[in-house]
Amino acid sequence: MKYKLNPRVTGMHCLKCGKEYPVGDYYFGCPDCLEMGRNSALTLTYREDAHIDEKAYGWKRYAQMLPYADTVSLGEGNTPVVSLPRMAEALGIAQLYGKNEFQNPTGSHKDRMNPFITARAMECGFHTVTCASSGNEAASLAAYAAAEGLKCVNVSTASIPKHWKEASDACGAELVLVPTSAERLKYQRENMEDRWYPATNLLDVPTASCAYGIQGYKTISFELYDQFGGQLPDFILIPSCRGDLLYGIYEGFADLKRYGYIQVLPRLVACEPNPRLEKVLEGHSHTEKFAGDTSRTSSIGGATTTYQAEYALRNSEGFAISVSQEEAVRSVAEMAAYGLYLETSSSIVYPCLRKALTTGKINPKASVLFILTSNGYKNE
């Protein structure tokens, strides 16, 4: 067997009801919550003692807090943190930084998730991985599957942008196009059987992507701890949809607190192209569908959110903030004026910070970091 699960993983548990489960692959999240119509994700449970390996390099430094100590790698992670003093001055914030996730191998944060997904698939004996994706995940999963010698089936709609289609095709993935986003999930459920290992959520009222993959996002938090010498920013703004990245970053900081590296978590801010989590935090159910135009921000689009996203915000004392599609589109040029050319779904953090400052949700004396998820060469 090429890969073996970290023996420090003792089980899994539900974020909502707390029920514990043995280690496994629960494609639809917590079985009990699903039966009650309140979809919720499972996450891994680790032994309580863990430490950062100061002698190791890259994400191997954090292997005790990750599901696999070895995976295929294309050079993901170790993305730089850049100071943005001119942008900070223009916005009226004391300190502003960016974490350049667009410098990952396929140009997005998704590259942190897929090495752990392919490792899990191979440990379980699968020869094919699959995802439902509007773009970034399709390109990334195709690349990591190719690196492992796995087959890949990407299910998308006919509206998938040309650059993402070409990236998936170039890496040898099979691209299946269906009419609607809901049908992507239906197609996977009906065709995967025991042949395909799913990287992403399978339900129209979503739970989360692969629990083992989301663990890869914790490395962002661990790197930030190292990059800031433990003195983390007050707020971290994260482009958000169904909360895989948001929750993974939260869990990484929660681990750092659990193991005594930090005392207080940064406050996480979900940046949305229409109010979903905002409404959930106001009392709406996370299983609702929220109408709104997200056509120009497809990477964080859609009408749904998840309990894992709500959980991350509440437990980090964070909040959600949304801006219009027009503001999101303008933000590409606004950030490019400072040298950062980003995908529209990534540059949305700029107007969200401006709005948070205007509404008093963030104090101008605070320090803020953007998670810059994807580069602008993917814009239409």
Coordinates of C-alpha atoms in Angstrom, one line a residue:
M1 CA 0.0 0.0 0.0
K2 CA 1.5 3.3 -1.1
Y3 CA -0.1 5.5 1.5
K4 CA -1.2 4.8 5.0
L5 CA -3.4 7.0 7.2
N6 CA -1.7 8.9 10.1
P7 CA -2.0 6.6 13.1
R8 CA -2.7 9.7 15.2
V9 CA -6.1 9.8 13.6
T10 CA -8.4 8.1 16.0
G11 CA -11.8 8.5 14.4
M12 CA -14.3 11.1 13.0
H13 CA -16.9 13.3 14.5
C14 CA -19.9 15.4 13.3
L15 CA -19.5 19.2 13.7
K16 CA -23.2 19.7 14.4
C17 CA -24.4 16.8 16.6
G18 CA -21.0 15.7 17.9
K19 CA -21.6 12.0 17.2
E20 CA -18.4 10.0 16.8
Y21 CA -17.7 7.6 14.0
P22 CA -14.9 5.2 13.1
V23 CA -12.5 6.3 10.4
G24 CA -14.2 5.9 7.0
D25 CA -15.5 7.6 3.9
Y26 CA -18.9 9.2 4.6
Y27 CA -19.7 10.8 1.2
F28 CA -22.9 12.4 2.5
G29 CA -21.6 13.7 5.8
C30 CA -23.0 12.7 9.1
P31 CA -25.5 9.9 8.6
D32 CA -27.6 10.9 11.6
C33 CA -27.8 14.5 10.6
L34 CA -28.6 13.6 7.0
E35 CA -31.5 11.4 8.2
M36 CA -32.9 14.4 10.1
G37 CA -32.5 16.8 7.2
R38 CA -29.8 19.0 8.7
N39 CA -26.8 18.1 6.6
S40 CA -23.5 18.4 8.4
A41 CA -19.9 17.5 7.7
L42 CA -17.6 15.1 9.5
T43 CA -14.0 15.9 10.4
L44 CA -11.1 13.8 11.6
T45 CA -10.3 13.3 15.3
Y46 CA -6.6 13.2 16.3
R47 CA -4.8 12.3 19.5
E48 CA -4.3 15.3 21.7
D49 CA -0.5 15.5 21.7
A50 CA 1.1 17.0 18.5
H51 CA 3.8 19.4 17.6
I52 CA 5.3 21.2 14.7
D53 CA 8.5 19.5 13.5
E54 CA 11.0 22.4 13.4
K55 CA 13.5 20.3 11.4
A56 CA 11.2 19.4 8.6
Y57 CA 10.4 21.5 5.5
G58 CA 7.2 22.5 3.9
W59 CA 3.9 21.0 5.1
K60 CA 5.9 18.0 6.4
R61 CA 6.5 20.3 9.4
Y62 CA 2.9 19.8 10.3
A63 CA 2.5 16.1 9.5
Q64 CA 1.4 15.2 13.0
M65 CA -1.8 17.3 12.4
L66 CA -2.6 16.0 8.9
P67 CA -4.1 12.7 7.7
Y68 CA -1.1 11.6 5.7
A69 CA 2.6 12.2 6.3
D70 CA 3.4 11.6 2.6
T71 CA 1.5 12.4 -0.6
V72 CA 2.3 13.2 -4.2
S73 CA 3.5 16.8 -4.5
L74 CA 3.7 19.3 -7.3
G75 CA 5.2 22.0 -5.1
E76 CA 2.0 23.2 -3.3
G77 CA 2.1 25.3 -0.2
N78 CA 4.8 27.6 1.2
T79 CA 3.0 30.5 -0.5
P80 CA 4.4 33.9 0.4
V81 CA 2.8 36.5 2.6
V82 CA 3.2 40.0 1.1
S83 CA 2.7 43.3 2.9
L84 CA 0.4 45.7 1.1
P85 CA 1.2 49.2 2.6
R86 CA -0.1 51.3 -0.3
M87 CA -3.4 49.4 -0.4
A88 CA -3.7 49.7 3.4
E89 CA -3.2 53.4 3.2
A90 CA -5.9 53.8 0.5
L91 CA -8.4 51.7 2.5
G92 CA -7.5 53.3 5.8
I93 CA -6.3 50.2 7.7
A94 CA -3.3 49.9 9.9
Q95 CA -1.8 46.8 8.5
L96 CA -2.7 44.8 5.4
Y97 CA -1.2 41.5 4.0
G98 CA -2.0 39.0 1.3
K99 CA -1.4 35.3 1.3
N100 CA -0.6 34.4 -2.3
E101 CA -2.5 31.1 -2.8
F102 CA -2.5 31.8 -6.5
Q103 CA 1.2 30.8 -6.5
N104 CA 0.3 27.2 -6.0
P105 CA 1.0 24.8 -9.0
T106 CA -2.3 25.1 -10.8
G107 CA -2.9 28.7 -9.7
S108 CA -5.3 28.2 -6.7
H109 CA -5.7 27.1 -3.1
K110 CA -7.3 23.8 -4.4
D111 CA -3.8 22.4 -4.7
R112 CA -3.6 22.0 -0.9
M113 CA -6.6 19.7 -0.8
N114 CA -6.0 17.3 -3.7
P115 CA -2.7 15.6 -2.5
F116 CA -4.6 14.3 0.5
I117 CA -7.6 13.3 -1.6
T118 CA -5.5 11.2 -4.1
A119 CA -3.7 9.6 -1.1
R120 CA -6.9 8.6 0.5
A121 CA -8.3 7.3 -2.8
M122 CA -5.2 5.2 -3.4
E123 CA -5.2 3.8 0.2
C124 CA -8.8 2.8 -0.3
G125 CA -8.0 1.0 -3.6
F126 CA -9.5 3.4 -6.1
H127 CA -8.1 4.0 -9.5
T128 CA -10.3 7.0 -10.4
V129 CA -11.1 10.2 -8.7
T130 CA -14.0 12.5 -9.5
C131 CA -15.3 16.0 -8.8
A132 CA -18.1 18.4 -9.6
S133 CA -16.4 21.7 -10.4
S134 CA -16.9 25.0 -12.1
G135 CA -13.1 25.2 -12.8
N136 CA -10.3 25.5 -10.2
E137 CA -11.0 22.1 -8.6
A138 CA -11.3 20.4 -12.0
A139 CA -7.9 21.7 -13.1
S140 CA -6.2 20.9 -9.8
L141 CA -7.7 17.4 -9.3
A142 CA -6.8 16.5 -12.9
A143 CA -3.2 17.6 -12.3
Y144 CA -2.8 15.6 -9.1
A145 CA -4.5 12.6 -10.5
A146 CA -2.1 12.7 -13.5
A147 CA 0.9 13.0 -11.1
E148 CA -0.3 9.8 -9.3
G149 CA -1.2 7.9 -12.4
L150 CA -4.9 7.9 -11.5
K151 CA -7.8 8.4 -13.8
C152 CA -10.0 11.5 -13.3
V153 CA -13.6 12.3 -14.2
N154 CA -14.5 16.0 -13.9
V155 CA -18.2 16.7 -14.1
S156 CA -19.2 20.3 -15.0
T157 CA -21.7 22.3 -17.0
A158 CA -21.3 23.5 -20.5
S159 CA -20.5 27.0 -19.2
I160 CA -17.1 25.9 -17.8
P161 CA -14.6 28.5 -19.0
K162 CA -12.3 27.5 -21.9
H163 CA -9.1 27.8 -19.8
W164 CA -10.3 25.4 -17.2
K165 CA -11.6 23.0 -19.8
E166 CA -8.3 23.0 -21.5
A167 CA -6.4 22.5 -18.3
S168 CA -8.5 19.4 -17.4
D169 CA -8.2 18.1 -20.9
A170 CA -4.4 18.6 -21.0
C171 CA -3.9 16.5 -17.9
G172 CA -5.9 13.6 -19.4
A173 CA -9.1 13.9 -17.4
E174 CA -12.5 12.9 -18.8
L175 CA -14.7 15.9 -18.8
V176 CA -18.4 15.2 -18.6
L177 CA -20.7 18.2 -19.3
V178 CA -24.3 18.3 -18.0
P179 CA -26.9 21.1 -18.2
T180 CA -27.1 22.3 -14.6
S181 CA -25.0 22.3 -11.4
A182 CA -27.6 20.1 -9.7
E183 CA -27.2 17.5 -12.4
R184 CA -23.5 17.4 -11.9
L185 CA -24.1 15.9 -8.5
K186 CA -26.9 13.6 -9.7
Y187 CA -24.6 12.3 -12.5
Q188 CA -21.9 11.5 -10.0
R189 CA -24.2 9.8 -7.5
E190 CA -25.7 7.6 -10.3
N191 CA -22.4 6.7 -12.0
M192 CA -19.6 6.5 -9.4
E193 CA -20.7 3.3 -7.7
D194 CA -17.5 1.9 -6.1
R195 CA -15.4 2.9 -9.0
W196 CA -14.8 6.6 -8.5
Y197 CA -13.6 8.3 -5.3
P198 CA -15.4 11.7 -4.9
A199 CA -13.3 14.8 -4.1
T200 CA -16.3 17.1 -3.7
N201 CA -19.7 17.3 -2.1
L202 CA -22.4 15.1 -3.6
L203 CA -25.6 16.7 -2.3
D204 CA -27.6 19.7 -3.7
V205 CA -28.0 20.8 -0.1
P206 CA -24.2 20.5 0.6
T207 CA -22.2 19.1 3.5
A208 CA -18.6 19.5 2.5
S209 CA -15.9 18.2 0.1
C210 CA -13.8 15.2 1.1
A211 CA -12.9 15.4 4.8
Y212 CA -9.4 14.2 4.1
G213 CA -8.9 16.9 1.5
I214 CA -10.2 19.8 3.7
Q215 CA -7.4 18.9 6.2
G216 CA -5.0 20.1 3.6
Y217 CA -6.3 23.7 4.1
K218 CA -5.1 23.6 7.7
T219 CA -1.5 24.1 6.3
I220 CA -2.5 27.7 5.4
S221 CA -3.0 28.4 9.2
F222 CA 0.2 26.6 10.1
E223 CA 2.2 28.5 7.6
L224 CA 0.7 31.8 8.8
Y225 CA 1.7 30.9 12.3
D226 CA 5.3 30.4 11.2
Q227 CA 5.3 33.4 8.8
F228 CA 4.1 35.8 11.5
G229 CA 6.1 34.4 14.3
G230 CA 3.0 33.6 16.2
Q231 CA 1.7 37.2 16.1
L232 CA -1.2 36.6 13.7
P233 CA -3.4 39.2 12.1
D234 CA -6.6 40.2 13.8
F235 CA -8.8 39.4 10.9
I236 CA -8.5 37.0 7.9
L237 CA -10.7 37.6 4.9
I238 CA -11.5 34.5 2.9
P239 CA -13.5 34.2 -0.4
S240 CA -16.3 31.8 0.6
C241 CA -19.1 29.7 -0.8
R242 CA -19.6 26.3 0.8
G243 CA -16.8 26.8 3.3
D244 CA -14.2 24.1 2.6
L245 CA -11.4 26.7 2.7
L246 CA -13.0 28.7 5.5
Y247 CA -13.5 25.6 7.7
G248 CA -10.1 24.2 6.9
I249 CA -8.4 27.4 7.9
Y250 CA -10.5 27.5 11.1
E251 CA -9.6 24.0 12.1
G252 CA -5.9 24.7 11.5
F253 CA -6.0 27.7 14.0
A254 CA -8.1 25.6 16.4
D255 CA -5.3 22.9 16.3
L256 CA -2.7 25.6 17.0
K257 CA -4.7 26.7 20.0
R258 CA -5.3 23.2 21.2
Y259 CA -1.6 22.3 21.1
G260 CA -0.6 25.6 22.9
Y261 CA 0.9 27.5 20.0
I262 CA -1.6 30.4 20.1
Q263 CA -4.0 31.7 22.7
V264 CA -6.6 33.5 20.5
L265 CA -7.8 32.6 17.0
P266 CA -7.8 35.3 14.4
R267 CA -11.4 36.4 13.5
L268 CA -12.4 34.8 10.2
V269 CA -14.4 36.8 7.7
A270 CA -16.4 35.1 4.9
C271 CA -16.5 37.3 1.7
E272 CA -19.5 36.5 -0.4
P273 CA -20.9 37.5 -3.8
N274 CA -24.4 37.5 -2.3
P275 CA -25.7 37.1 1.3
R276 CA -25.8 33.5 2.3
L277 CA -23.8 33.1 5.4
E278 CA -24.8 36.6 6.4
K279 CA -28.4 35.4 6.5
V280 CA -27.5 32.2 8.3
L281 CA -25.8 34.1 11.0
E282 CA -29.0 36.2 11.3
G283 CA -31.1 33.1 11.9
H284 CA -31.8 31.5 8.6
S285 CA -31.1 27.7 8.2
H286 CA -27.9 26.6 6.5
T287 CA -30.0 24.2 4.5
E288 CA -31.9 27.0 2.7
K289 CA -31.2 28.3 -0.8
F290 CA -30.4 31.9 -1.2
A291 CA -31.2 33.7 -4.4
G292 CA -28.8 36.1 -6.0
D293 CA -26.6 36.7 -9.1
T294 CA -23.2 35.0 -8.8
S295 CA -22.5 34.7 -12.5
R296 CA -19.3 36.7 -12.5
T297 CA -17.9 35.0 -9.4
S298 CA -18.5 31.4 -10.3
S299 CA -15.7 30.0 -8.1
I300 CA -17.7 31.1 -5.0
G301 CA -21.1 31.1 -6.7
G302 CA -24.3 29.2 -6.1
A303 CA -27.3 29.6 -3.8
T304 CA -26.1 27.4 -0.9
T305 CA -23.8 27.3 2.0
T306 CA -22.9 24.8 4.7
Y307 CA -23.0 24.2 8.5
Q308 CA -19.2 23.9 8.4
A309 CA -18.9 27.5 7.2
E310 CA -21.3 28.8 10.0
Y311 CA -19.4 26.7 12.5
A312 CA -16.0 28.3 11.5
L313 CA -17.4 31.9 11.8
R314 CA -19.2 31.4 15.1
N315 CA -16.2 29.7 16.7
S316 CA -13.7 32.3 15.5
E317 CA -16.0 35.1 16.5
G318 CA -16.0 36.1 12.9
F319 CA -18.7 37.3 10.5
A320 CA -19.8 37.2 6.8
I321 CA -20.0 40.2 4.5
S322 CA -21.2 40.4 0.9
V323 CA -20.9 42.8 -2.0
S324 CA -22.6 43.1 -5.4
Q325 CA -21.4 41.5 -8.6
E326 CA -20.6 45.0 -9.9
E327 CA -18.3 45.7 -6.9
A328 CA -16.7 42.3 -7.3
V329 CA -15.9 42.9 -11.0
R330 CA -14.5 46.4 -10.3
S331 CA -12.3 44.9 -7.6
V332 CA -10.1 43.1 -10.2
A333 CA -8.9 46.5 -11.5
E334 CA -8.8 48.0 -8.1
M335 CA -6.4 45.3 -6.8
A336 CA -4.4 45.1 -10.1
A337 CA -3.6 48.8 -9.5
Y338 CA -1.5 47.6 -6.6
G339 CA 0.1 44.8 -8.7
L340 CA -2.2 41.9 -7.8
Y341 CA -4.1 40.6 -10.8
L342 CA -6.7 38.1 -9.4
E343 CA -9.7 36.1 -10.3
T344 CA -12.9 38.0 -9.6
S345 CA -13.8 35.5 -6.9
S346 CA -10.5 36.2 -5.2
S347 CA -10.4 40.0 -5.5
I348 CA -13.8 40.2 -3.8
V349 CA -11.9 40.5 -0.5
Y350 CA -11.0 44.2 -1.4
P351 CA -14.6 45.6 -1.5
C352 CA -15.5 43.4 1.4
L353 CA -12.8 44.9 3.6
R354 CA -13.8 48.4 2.4
K355 CA -17.4 47.7 3.4
A356 CA -16.4 46.2 6.8
L357 CA -14.4 49.3 7.6
T358 CA -17.2 51.6 6.5
T359 CA -19.8 49.7 8.6
G360 CA -17.5 49.5 11.6
K361 CA -17.2 45.7 11.6
I362 CA -13.4 46.1 11.4
N363 CA -11.5 48.8 13.3
P364 CA -9.0 50.8 11.2
K365 CA -6.4 50.1 13.8
A366 CA -6.6 46.3 13.2
S367 CA -4.3 44.1 11.1
V368 CA -5.9 42.3 8.3
L369 CA -4.8 39.5 5.9
F370 CA -6.4 38.5 2.6
I371 CA -6.4 34.9 1.4
L372 CA -5.8 35.5 -2.3
T373 CA -7.1 32.3 -3.8
S374 CA -6.7 32.4 -7.5
N375 CA -5.0 34.5 -10.3
G376 CA -6.7 36.7 -12.8
Y377 CA -5.6 34.8 -15.9
K378 CA -8.7 32.7 -15.3
N379 CA -11.1 35.6 -15.8
E380 CA -13.3 35.6 -18.8

